[in-house]
Every structure is written in C-alpha cells, then in structure tokens.
C-alpha cells in the first residue's frame, strides 16, 4: 500500500469514527455547545460520515468522488480550525483540525491530477 492510499484510508476511517462520535458522543455534544454550534452538530457528523464513506467508495469506484469528498472534508476542517481559533482554543487543541485539512488538501490535489 503506497503513501497516497494509506493517507486516503487513514482519513476515511478517521472521519467515520469522528462522524459517529459527533452524532452519538456526549463529549462531542458538549464540544459543539462550547463552540456555539450545537444546532450544526448533526449536520457536521453526517458530512463527516459521508466524506469518509465517499473516500472509500471513491477508491473502489471513481477518483472523482475522492476529489469531491476530500475537498469537502478539507473545507470542513479549515472551518473547524477557524472555529477553534475564534473561540481561542490552544494551538495544540486546534492542531488536529489543521492537520486533517492539510491531509485532505493533499488527497484533493493528488487525485485531481489522476
């Protein structure tokens, strides 16, 4: 398995986990309240699940689906990083959102060329 494929599956399974957590975890419910986004938690979780599933299905079926999903996940994580900056979270707490934004931007650009 090459680096690109490993990155794709790492992102996909991460977002399947975080999307599920976003929908069902009390900790994530409290985080979205803290972010001031409690009404957007379910929508965010669904987007994360769809993005993770889309990466896996795209790997099997269509690189264009990977482009769409990785681009959407990159945007979602850029917005998440912005929210964390806005509420003045420490950089260490904000770093995962930034790293996932970078990872999905890498996937987006890589599969855009394929």
XYZ file of C-alpha atoms in Angstrom:
114
model
C 0.000 0.000 0.000
C 1.525 3.333 -1.048
C 1.507 6.629 0.875
C -1.441 8.066 -1.053
C -3.624 5.019 -0.410
C -2.591 4.908 3.254
C -3.438 8.591 3.655
C -6.807 8.056 1.990
C -7.800 5.178 4.261
C -6.460 6.944 7.360
C -8.624 9.960 6.560
C -11.646 7.849 5.649
C -11.637 5.789 8.830
C -10.868 8.852 10.962
C -13.918 10.637 9.596
C -16.108 7.561 10.001
C -15.032 7.492 13.654
C -15.386 11.248 14.225
C -18.695 11.429 12.365
C -20.142 8.658 14.525
C -18.721 10.324 17.620
C -20.198 13.648 16.562
C -23.647 12.086 16.309
C -23.666 9.955 19.444
C -20.989 11.062 21.937
C -21.913 13.263 24.890
C -18.395 14.670 24.835
C -18.891 15.881 21.256
C -22.331 17.272 22.140
C -20.665 19.337 24.861
C -17.893 20.434 22.497
C -20.396 21.742 19.948
C -22.171 23.635 22.727
C -18.798 25.131 23.695
C -18.180 26.053 20.039
C -21.599 27.741 19.887
C -22.600 25.340 17.107
C -24.928 22.909 18.860
C -27.507 23.198 16.054
C -24.901 22.176 13.464
C -23.556 19.077 15.255
C -25.791 16.544 13.500
C -25.152 18.104 10.083
C -21.402 18.102 10.730
C -21.476 14.445 11.795
C -23.406 13.464 8.679
C -20.945 15.375 6.465
C -18.037 13.591 8.155
C -19.658 10.179 7.661
C -20.494 10.903 4.030
C -16.978 12.198 3.406
C -15.362 9.115 4.947
C -17.656 6.748 3.052
C -17.114 8.733 -0.137
C -13.344 8.336 0.135
C -13.678 4.549 0.439
C -16.274 4.233 -2.312
C -14.229 6.584 -4.499
C -11.154 4.392 -4.068
C -13.138 1.425 -5.352
C -15.241 3.185 -7.969
C -14.207 6.708 -9.005
C -11.262 9.014 -8.311
C -13.592 11.966 -8.979
C -15.585 11.010 -5.872
C -12.331 11.167 -3.885
C -11.719 14.667 -5.274
C -15.190 15.818 -4.193
C -15.072 14.214 -0.747
C -11.507 15.172 0.106
C -12.199 18.745 -0.996
C -15.316 18.863 1.152
C -13.521 17.390 4.153
C -10.628 19.838 3.716
C -13.102 22.733 3.715
C -14.898 21.316 6.751
C -11.613 21.070 8.651
C -10.494 24.573 7.624
C -13.773 25.849 9.051
C -13.267 23.722 12.167
C -9.790 25.169 12.622
C -11.245 28.658 12.213
C -13.871 27.965 14.880
C -11.187 26.816 17.286
C -9.169 29.961 16.614
C -12.267 32.118 17.074
C -13.039 30.640 20.491
C -9.345 30.940 21.379
C -8.615 27.261 21.887
C -4.929 26.496 22.429
C -2.925 25.635 19.309
C -2.450 22.037 20.480
C -6.234 21.534 20.644
C -6.652 23.179 17.229
C -3.856 21.260 15.521
C -5.843 18.104 14.581
C -8.314 20.141 12.510
C -5.442 21.848 10.708
C -3.637 18.548 10.071
C -6.793 16.931 8.680
C -7.296 19.997 6.466
C -3.753 19.594 5.137
C -4.166 15.819 4.691
C -7.404 16.187 2.744
C -5.995 19.032 0.662
C -3.122 16.683 -0.227
C -5.643 13.980 -1.241
C -7.692 16.519 -3.203
C -4.693 17.769 -5.190
C -3.266 14.273 -5.706
C -6.491 12.786 -7.050
C -7.275 15.893 -9.070
C -4.224 15.018 -11.192
C -5.269 11.384 -11.706
